[in-house]
Short mmCIF file of C-alpha atoms in Angstrom, two decimals:
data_model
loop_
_atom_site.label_atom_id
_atom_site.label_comp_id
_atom_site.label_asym_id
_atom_site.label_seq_id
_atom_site.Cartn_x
_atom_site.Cartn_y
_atom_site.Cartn_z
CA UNK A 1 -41.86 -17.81 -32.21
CA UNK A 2 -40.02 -16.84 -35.11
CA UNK A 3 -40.73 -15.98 -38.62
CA UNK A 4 -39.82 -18.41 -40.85
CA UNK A 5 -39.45 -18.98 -45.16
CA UNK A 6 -40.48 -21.98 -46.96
CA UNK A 7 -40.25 -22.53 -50.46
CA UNK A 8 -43.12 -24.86 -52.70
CA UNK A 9 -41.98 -25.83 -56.11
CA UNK A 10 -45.23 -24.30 -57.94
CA UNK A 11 -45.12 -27.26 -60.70
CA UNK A 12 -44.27 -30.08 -58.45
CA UNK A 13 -46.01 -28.96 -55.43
CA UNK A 14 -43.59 -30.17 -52.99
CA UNK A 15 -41.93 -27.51 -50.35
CA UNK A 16 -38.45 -27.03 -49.26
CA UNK A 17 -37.17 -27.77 -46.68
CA UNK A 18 -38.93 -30.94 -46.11
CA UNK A 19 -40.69 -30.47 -42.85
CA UNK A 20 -43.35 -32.74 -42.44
CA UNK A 21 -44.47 -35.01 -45.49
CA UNK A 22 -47.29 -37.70 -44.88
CA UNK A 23 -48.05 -40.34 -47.72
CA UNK A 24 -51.18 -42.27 -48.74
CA UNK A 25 -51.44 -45.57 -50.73
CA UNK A 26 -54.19 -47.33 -51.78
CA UNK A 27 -53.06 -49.68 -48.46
CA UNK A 28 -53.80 -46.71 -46.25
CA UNK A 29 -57.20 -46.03 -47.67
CA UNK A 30 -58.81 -49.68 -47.34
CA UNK A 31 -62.81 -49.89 -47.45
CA UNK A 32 -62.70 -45.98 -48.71
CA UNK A 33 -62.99 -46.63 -52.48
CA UNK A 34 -66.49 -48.07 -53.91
CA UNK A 35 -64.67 -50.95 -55.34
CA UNK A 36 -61.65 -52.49 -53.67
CA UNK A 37 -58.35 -52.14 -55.00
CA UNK A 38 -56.62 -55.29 -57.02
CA UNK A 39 -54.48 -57.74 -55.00
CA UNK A 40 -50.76 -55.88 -54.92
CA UNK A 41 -52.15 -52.73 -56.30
CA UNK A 42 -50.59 -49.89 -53.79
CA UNK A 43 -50.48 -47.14 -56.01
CA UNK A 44 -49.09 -43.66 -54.15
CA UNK A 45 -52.62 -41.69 -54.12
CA UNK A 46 -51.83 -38.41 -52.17
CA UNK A 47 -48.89 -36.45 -50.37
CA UNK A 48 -49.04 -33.61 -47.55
CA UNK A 49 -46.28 -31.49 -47.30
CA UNK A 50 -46.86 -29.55 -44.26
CA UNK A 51 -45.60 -26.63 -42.47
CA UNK A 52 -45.55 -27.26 -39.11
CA UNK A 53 -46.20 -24.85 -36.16
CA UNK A 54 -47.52 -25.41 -32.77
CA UNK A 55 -51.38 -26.41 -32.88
CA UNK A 56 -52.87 -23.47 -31.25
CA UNK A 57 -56.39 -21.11 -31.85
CA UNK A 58 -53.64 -18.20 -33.02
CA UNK A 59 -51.57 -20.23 -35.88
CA UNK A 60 -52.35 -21.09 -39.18
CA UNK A 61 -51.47 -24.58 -40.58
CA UNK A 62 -51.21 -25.14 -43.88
CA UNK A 63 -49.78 -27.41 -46.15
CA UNK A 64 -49.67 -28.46 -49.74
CA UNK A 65 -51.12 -31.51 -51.52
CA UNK A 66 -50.15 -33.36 -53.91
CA UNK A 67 -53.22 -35.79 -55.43
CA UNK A 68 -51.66 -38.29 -58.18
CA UNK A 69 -54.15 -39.11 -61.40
CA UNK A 70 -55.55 -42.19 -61.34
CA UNK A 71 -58.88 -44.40 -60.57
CA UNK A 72 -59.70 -47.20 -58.17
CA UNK A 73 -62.53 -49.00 -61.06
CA UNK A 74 -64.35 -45.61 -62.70
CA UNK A 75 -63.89 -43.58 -59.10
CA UNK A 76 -61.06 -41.13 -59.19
CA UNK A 77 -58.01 -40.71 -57.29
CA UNK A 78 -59.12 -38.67 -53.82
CA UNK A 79 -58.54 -37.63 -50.08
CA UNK A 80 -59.37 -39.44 -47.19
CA UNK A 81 -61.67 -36.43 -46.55
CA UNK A 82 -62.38 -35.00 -42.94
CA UNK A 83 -64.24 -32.72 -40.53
CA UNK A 84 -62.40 -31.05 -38.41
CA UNK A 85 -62.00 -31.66 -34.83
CA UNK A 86 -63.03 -28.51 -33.30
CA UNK A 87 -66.85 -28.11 -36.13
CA UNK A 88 -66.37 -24.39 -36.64
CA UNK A 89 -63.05 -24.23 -38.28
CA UNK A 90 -62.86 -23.24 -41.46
CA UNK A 91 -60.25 -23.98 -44.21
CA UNK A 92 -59.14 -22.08 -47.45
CA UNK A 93 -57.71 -24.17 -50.56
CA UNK A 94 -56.04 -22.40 -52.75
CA UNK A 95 -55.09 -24.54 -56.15
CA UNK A 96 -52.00 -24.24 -58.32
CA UNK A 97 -52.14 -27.25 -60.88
CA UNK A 98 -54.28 -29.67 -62.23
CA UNK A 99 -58.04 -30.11 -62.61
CA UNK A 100 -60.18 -31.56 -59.17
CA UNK A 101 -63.60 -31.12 -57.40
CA UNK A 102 -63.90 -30.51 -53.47
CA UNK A 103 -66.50 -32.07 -52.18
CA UNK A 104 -67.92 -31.36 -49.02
CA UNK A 105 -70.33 -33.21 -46.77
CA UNK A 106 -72.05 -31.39 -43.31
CA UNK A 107 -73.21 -33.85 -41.05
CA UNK A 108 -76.76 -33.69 -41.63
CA UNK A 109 -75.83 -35.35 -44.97
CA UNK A 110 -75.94 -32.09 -46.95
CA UNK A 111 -72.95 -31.85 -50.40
CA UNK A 112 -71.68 -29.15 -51.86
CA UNK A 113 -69.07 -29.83 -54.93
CA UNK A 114 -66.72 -27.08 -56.02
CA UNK A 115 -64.74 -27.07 -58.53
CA UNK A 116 -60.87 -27.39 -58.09
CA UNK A 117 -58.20 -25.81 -60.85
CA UNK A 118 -54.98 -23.24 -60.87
CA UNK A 119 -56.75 -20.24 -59.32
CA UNK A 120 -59.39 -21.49 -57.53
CA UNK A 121 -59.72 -20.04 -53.37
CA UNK A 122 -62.35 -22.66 -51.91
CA UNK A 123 -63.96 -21.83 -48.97
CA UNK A 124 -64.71 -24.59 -46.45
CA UNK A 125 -66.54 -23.42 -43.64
CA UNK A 126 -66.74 -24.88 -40.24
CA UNK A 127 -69.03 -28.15 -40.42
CA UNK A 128 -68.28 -29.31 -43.28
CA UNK A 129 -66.29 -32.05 -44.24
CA UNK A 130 -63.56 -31.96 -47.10
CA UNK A 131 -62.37 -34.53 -49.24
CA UNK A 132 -60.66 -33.78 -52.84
CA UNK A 133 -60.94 -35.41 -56.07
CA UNK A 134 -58.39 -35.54 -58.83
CA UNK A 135 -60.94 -35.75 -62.12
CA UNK A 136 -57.59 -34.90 -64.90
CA UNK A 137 -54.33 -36.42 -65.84
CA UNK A 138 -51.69 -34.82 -63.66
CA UNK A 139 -51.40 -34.45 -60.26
CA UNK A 140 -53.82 -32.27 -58.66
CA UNK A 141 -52.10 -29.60 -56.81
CA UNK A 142 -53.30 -27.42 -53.73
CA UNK A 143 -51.82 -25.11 -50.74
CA UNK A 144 -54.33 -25.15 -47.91
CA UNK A 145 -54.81 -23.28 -44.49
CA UNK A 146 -56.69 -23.28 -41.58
CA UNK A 147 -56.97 -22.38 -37.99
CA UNK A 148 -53.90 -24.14 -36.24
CA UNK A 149 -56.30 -26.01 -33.47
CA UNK A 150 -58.98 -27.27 -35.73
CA UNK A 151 -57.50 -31.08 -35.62
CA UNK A 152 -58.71 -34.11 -37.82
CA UNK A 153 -61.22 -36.39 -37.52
CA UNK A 154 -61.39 -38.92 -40.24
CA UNK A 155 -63.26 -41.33 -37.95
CA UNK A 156 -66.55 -39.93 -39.00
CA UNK A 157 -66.16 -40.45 -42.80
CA UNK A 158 -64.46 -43.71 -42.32
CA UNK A 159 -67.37 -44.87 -40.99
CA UNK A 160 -69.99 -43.37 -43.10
CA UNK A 161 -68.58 -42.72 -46.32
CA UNK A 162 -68.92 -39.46 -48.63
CA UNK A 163 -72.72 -38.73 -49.46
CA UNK A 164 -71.44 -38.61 -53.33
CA UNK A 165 -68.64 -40.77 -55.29
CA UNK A 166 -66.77 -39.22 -58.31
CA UNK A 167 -66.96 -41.39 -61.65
CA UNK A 168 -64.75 -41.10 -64.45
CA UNK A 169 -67.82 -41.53 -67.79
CA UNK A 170 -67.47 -41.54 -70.80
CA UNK A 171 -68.14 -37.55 -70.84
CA UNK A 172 -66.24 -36.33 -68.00
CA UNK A 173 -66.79 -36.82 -64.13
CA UNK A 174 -69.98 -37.83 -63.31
CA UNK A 175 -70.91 -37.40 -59.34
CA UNK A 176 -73.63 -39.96 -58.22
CA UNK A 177 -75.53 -41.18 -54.74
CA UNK A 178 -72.88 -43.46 -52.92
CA UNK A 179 -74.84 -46.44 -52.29
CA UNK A 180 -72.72 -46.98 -49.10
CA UNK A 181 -73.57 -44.06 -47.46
CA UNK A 182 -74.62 -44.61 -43.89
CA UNK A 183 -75.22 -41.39 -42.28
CA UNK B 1 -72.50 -20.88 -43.53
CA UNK B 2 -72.56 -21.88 -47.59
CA UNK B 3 -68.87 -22.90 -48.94
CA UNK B 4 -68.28 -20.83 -52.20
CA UNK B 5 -65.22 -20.50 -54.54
CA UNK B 6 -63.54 -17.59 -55.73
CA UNK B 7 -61.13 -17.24 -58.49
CA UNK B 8 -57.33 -15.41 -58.27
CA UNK B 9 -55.81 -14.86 -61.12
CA UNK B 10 -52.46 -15.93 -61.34
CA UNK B 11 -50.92 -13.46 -63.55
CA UNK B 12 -52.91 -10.11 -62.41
CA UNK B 13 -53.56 -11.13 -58.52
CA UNK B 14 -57.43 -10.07 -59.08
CA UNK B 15 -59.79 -12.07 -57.69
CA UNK B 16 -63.23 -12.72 -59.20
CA UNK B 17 -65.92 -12.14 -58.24
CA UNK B 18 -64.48 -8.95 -56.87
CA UNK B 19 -65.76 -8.36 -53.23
CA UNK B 20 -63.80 -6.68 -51.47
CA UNK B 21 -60.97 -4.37 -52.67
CA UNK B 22 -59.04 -1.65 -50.64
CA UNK B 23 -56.94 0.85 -52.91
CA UNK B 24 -53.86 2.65 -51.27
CA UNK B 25 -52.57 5.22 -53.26
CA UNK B 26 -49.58 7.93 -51.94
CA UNK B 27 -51.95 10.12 -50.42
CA UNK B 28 -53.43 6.96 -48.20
CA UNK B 29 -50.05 6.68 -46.94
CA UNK B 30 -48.41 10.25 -46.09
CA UNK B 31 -45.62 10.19 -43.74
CA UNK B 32 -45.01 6.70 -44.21
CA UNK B 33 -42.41 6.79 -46.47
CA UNK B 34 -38.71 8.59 -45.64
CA UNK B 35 -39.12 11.26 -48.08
CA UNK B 36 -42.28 13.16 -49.19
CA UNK B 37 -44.08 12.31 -52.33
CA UNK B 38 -43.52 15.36 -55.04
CA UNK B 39 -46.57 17.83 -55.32
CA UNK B 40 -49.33 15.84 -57.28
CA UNK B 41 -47.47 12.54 -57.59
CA UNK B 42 -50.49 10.52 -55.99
CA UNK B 43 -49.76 6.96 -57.69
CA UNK B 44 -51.18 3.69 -56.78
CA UNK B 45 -49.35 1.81 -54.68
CA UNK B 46 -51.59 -1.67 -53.89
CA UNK B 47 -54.82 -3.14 -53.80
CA UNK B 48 -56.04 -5.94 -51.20
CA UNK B 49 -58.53 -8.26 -53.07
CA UNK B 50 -60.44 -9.56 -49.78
CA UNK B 51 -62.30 -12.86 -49.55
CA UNK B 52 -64.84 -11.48 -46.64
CA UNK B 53 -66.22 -13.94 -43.98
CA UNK B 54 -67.31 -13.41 -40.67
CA UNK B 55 -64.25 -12.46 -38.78
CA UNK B 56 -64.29 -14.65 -36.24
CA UNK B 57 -62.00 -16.84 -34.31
CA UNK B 58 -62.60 -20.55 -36.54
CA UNK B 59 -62.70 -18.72 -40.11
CA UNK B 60 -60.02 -18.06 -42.04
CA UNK B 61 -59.78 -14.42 -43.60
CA UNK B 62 -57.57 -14.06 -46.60
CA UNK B 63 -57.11 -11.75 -49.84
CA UNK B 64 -54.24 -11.40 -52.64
CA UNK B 65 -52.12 -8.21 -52.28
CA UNK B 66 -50.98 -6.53 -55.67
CA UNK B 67 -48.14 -3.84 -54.60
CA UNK B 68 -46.73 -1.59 -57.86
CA UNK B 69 -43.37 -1.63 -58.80
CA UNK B 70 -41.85 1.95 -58.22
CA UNK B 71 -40.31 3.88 -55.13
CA UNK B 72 -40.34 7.65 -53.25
CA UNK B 73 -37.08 8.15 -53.95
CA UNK B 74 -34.78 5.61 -52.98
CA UNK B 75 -37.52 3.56 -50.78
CA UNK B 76 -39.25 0.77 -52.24
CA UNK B 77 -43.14 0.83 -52.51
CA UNK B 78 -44.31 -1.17 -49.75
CA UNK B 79 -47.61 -1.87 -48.19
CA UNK B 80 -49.00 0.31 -44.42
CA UNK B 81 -47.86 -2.62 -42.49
CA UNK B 82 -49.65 -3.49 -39.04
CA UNK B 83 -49.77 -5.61 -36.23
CA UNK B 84 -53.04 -7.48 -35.19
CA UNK B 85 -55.03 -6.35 -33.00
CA UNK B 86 -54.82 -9.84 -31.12
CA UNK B 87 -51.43 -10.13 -31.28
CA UNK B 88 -50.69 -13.78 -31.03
CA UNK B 89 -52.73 -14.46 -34.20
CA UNK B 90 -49.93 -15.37 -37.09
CA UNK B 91 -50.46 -15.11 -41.16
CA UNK B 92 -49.09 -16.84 -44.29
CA UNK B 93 -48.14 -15.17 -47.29
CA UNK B 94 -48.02 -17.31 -49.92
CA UNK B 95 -46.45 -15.20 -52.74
CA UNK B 96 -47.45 -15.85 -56.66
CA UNK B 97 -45.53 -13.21 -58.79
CA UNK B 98 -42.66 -10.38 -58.42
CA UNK B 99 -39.81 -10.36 -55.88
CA UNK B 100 -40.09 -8.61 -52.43
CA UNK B 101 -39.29 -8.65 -49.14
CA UNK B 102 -41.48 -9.05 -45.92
CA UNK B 103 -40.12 -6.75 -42.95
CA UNK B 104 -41.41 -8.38 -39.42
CA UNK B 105 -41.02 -6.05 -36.43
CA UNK B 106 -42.09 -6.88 -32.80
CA UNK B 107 -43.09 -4.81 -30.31
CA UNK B 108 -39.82 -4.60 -29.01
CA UNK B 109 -37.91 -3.76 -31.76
CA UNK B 110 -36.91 -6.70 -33.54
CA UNK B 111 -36.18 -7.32 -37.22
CA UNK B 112 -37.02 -10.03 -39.27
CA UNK B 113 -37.05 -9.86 -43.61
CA UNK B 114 -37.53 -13.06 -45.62
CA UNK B 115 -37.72 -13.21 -49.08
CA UNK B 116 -40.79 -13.04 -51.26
CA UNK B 117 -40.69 -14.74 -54.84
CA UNK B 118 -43.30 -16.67 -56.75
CA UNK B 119 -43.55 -19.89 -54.12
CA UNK B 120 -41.98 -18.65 -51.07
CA UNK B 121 -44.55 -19.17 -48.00
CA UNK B 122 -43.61 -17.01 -44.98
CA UNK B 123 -44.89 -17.70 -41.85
CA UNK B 124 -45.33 -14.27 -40.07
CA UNK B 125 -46.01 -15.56 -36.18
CA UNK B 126 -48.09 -13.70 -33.61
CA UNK B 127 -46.95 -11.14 -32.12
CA UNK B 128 -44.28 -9.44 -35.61
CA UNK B 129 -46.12 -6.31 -37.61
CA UNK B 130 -45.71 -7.05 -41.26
CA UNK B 131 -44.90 -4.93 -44.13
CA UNK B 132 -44.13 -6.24 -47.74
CA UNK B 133 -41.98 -4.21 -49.83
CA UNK B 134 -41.89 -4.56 -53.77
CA UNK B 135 -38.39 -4.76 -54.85
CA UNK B 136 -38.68 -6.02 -58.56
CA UNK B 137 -39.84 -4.05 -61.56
CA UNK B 138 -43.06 -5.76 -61.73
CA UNK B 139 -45.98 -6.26 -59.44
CA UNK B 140 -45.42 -7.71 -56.77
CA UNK B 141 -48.21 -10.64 -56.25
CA UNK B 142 -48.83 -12.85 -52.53
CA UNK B 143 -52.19 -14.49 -51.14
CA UNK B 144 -52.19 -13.83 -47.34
CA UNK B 145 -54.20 -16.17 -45.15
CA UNK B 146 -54.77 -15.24 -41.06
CA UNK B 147 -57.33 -15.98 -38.23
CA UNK B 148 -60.70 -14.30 -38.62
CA UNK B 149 -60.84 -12.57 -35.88
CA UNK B 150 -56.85 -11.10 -35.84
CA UNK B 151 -57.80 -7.70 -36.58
CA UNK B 152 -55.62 -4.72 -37.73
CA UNK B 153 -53.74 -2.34 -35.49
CA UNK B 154 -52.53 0.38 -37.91
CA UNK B 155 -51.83 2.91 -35.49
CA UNK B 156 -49.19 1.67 -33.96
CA UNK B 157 -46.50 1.45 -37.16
CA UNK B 158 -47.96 4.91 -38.24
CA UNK B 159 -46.70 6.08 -34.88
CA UNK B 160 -43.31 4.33 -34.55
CA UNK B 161 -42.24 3.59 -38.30
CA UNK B 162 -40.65 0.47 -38.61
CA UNK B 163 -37.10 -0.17 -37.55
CA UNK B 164 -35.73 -0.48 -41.23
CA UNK B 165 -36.18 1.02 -44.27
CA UNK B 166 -35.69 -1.06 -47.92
CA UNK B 167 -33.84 1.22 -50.50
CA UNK B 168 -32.93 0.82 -54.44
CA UNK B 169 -29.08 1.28 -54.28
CA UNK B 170 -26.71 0.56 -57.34
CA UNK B 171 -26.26 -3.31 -56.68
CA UNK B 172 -29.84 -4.01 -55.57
CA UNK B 173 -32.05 -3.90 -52.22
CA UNK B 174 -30.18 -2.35 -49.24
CA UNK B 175 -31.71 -2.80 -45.79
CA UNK B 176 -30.66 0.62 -43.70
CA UNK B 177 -32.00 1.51 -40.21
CA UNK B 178 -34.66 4.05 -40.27
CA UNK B 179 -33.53 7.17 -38.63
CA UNK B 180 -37.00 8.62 -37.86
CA UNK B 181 -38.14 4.88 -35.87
CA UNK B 182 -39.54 5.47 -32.83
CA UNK B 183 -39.83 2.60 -31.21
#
């Protein structure tokens, strides 16, 4: 294979050339919010700008995302969240704007919530699922990378839910027991 | 294994908390460079500000890299440069601060240099050593990310050189072939 430059714009996130962008509205995320979104609401919620290379154990994917401000009710703007395919992969995020918390879920049920701002290396260890959460007013901005094979599956917390939401109150983000939880 | 957080900063390259940091000064890197430091000139070159897992095949093993401005005479400071020790793992460097250039070489010979300014990612693939070189007048600043269990091979550049050197001439950067390679 051979080496190969890409440039991300460090204020708007987004990476040239265009390789590989994916994009989520509030269409693509149905029954994932706490509340459902108004009739004809489709906000844009979250781009991936990837850098694609063969999935293999050797490569690294990685990718940046853009998270928009905004809530669905009080819960803020977030992911679809994931494990990954292959449990023991592990993922670094590595933040360059904006103000978020990563949450992560194993499957026993267990949370962990980081917090997400310019600077910030999260570690996301195999088993655990990730899902981010923009809690300020401007996009929420990350470069991740992990282990080329890992693959998605968002099956598992489609089904279940997060363990936790993230509330916008009246002093900040407030995380609380998602009463839909069903693992 | 817990998720945890570290914290770069953006300006510097240091990462807090600090727990991991290799130092290379001159005297780590004799012979590397075309011409001989001077008697006594023993400056730092670059630090490596690891994040340390387990270095296994599903982690991801990453650090910032803060390489000096300066040169021994005309050639640029520049990192050891290796290949891993499982060659078809690949790396991103993900560069913050500074200009530079990353020099690929395969086993075989082959040259590869990309740019490195603040939001260039370069995707170094299995198989190409990698050495960055700091052509700027300030630090020179990049987050690397690779597969946990990659490993270093030193040895082998140490032998052979690389196939190019990266010299201050009166218009800039000038990419020459390096007499003394031995590949």
């Amino acid at each position: 294979m051979e080496p190969f430059t890409s440039v991300v714009d460090l204020r708007s996130g987004t990476i040239s050339p265009e390789r590989d962008v994916v994009e989520r509205r509030l269409s693509d995320m149905r029954g994932m919010y706490d509340e459902d979104p108004e009739d004809g609401d489709d906000r844009l919620v979250y781009r991936v700008f990837g850098i694609p290379v063969p999935a293999t154990n050797g490569n690294v994917l990685s990718s940046t995302t853009v998270l928009e401000p905004g809530t669905v009710g009080r819960e803020y703007f977030m992911t679809k969240g994931h494990f990954h395919e292959v449990r023991d992969r592990a993922e670094v995020y590595f933040s360059l704007h904006g103000a978020g918390r990563l949450l992560m879920a194993s499957e026993e049920g267990d949370v962990r919530v980081e917090p997400m701002a310019p600077g910030t290396v999260n570690y996301v260890p195999g088993g655990w699922a990730h899902r981010s959460v923009n809690v300020g007013e401007s996009p929420l901005v990350f470069y991740a990378a992990y282990v080329g094979d890992a693959g998605h599956d968002y099956g598992t917390i489609e089904r279940r839910g997060f363990p936790v939401l993230v509330l916008a109150g009246p002093r900040g983000p407030e995380i609380i027991e998602n009463p839909r939880y069903a693992g």
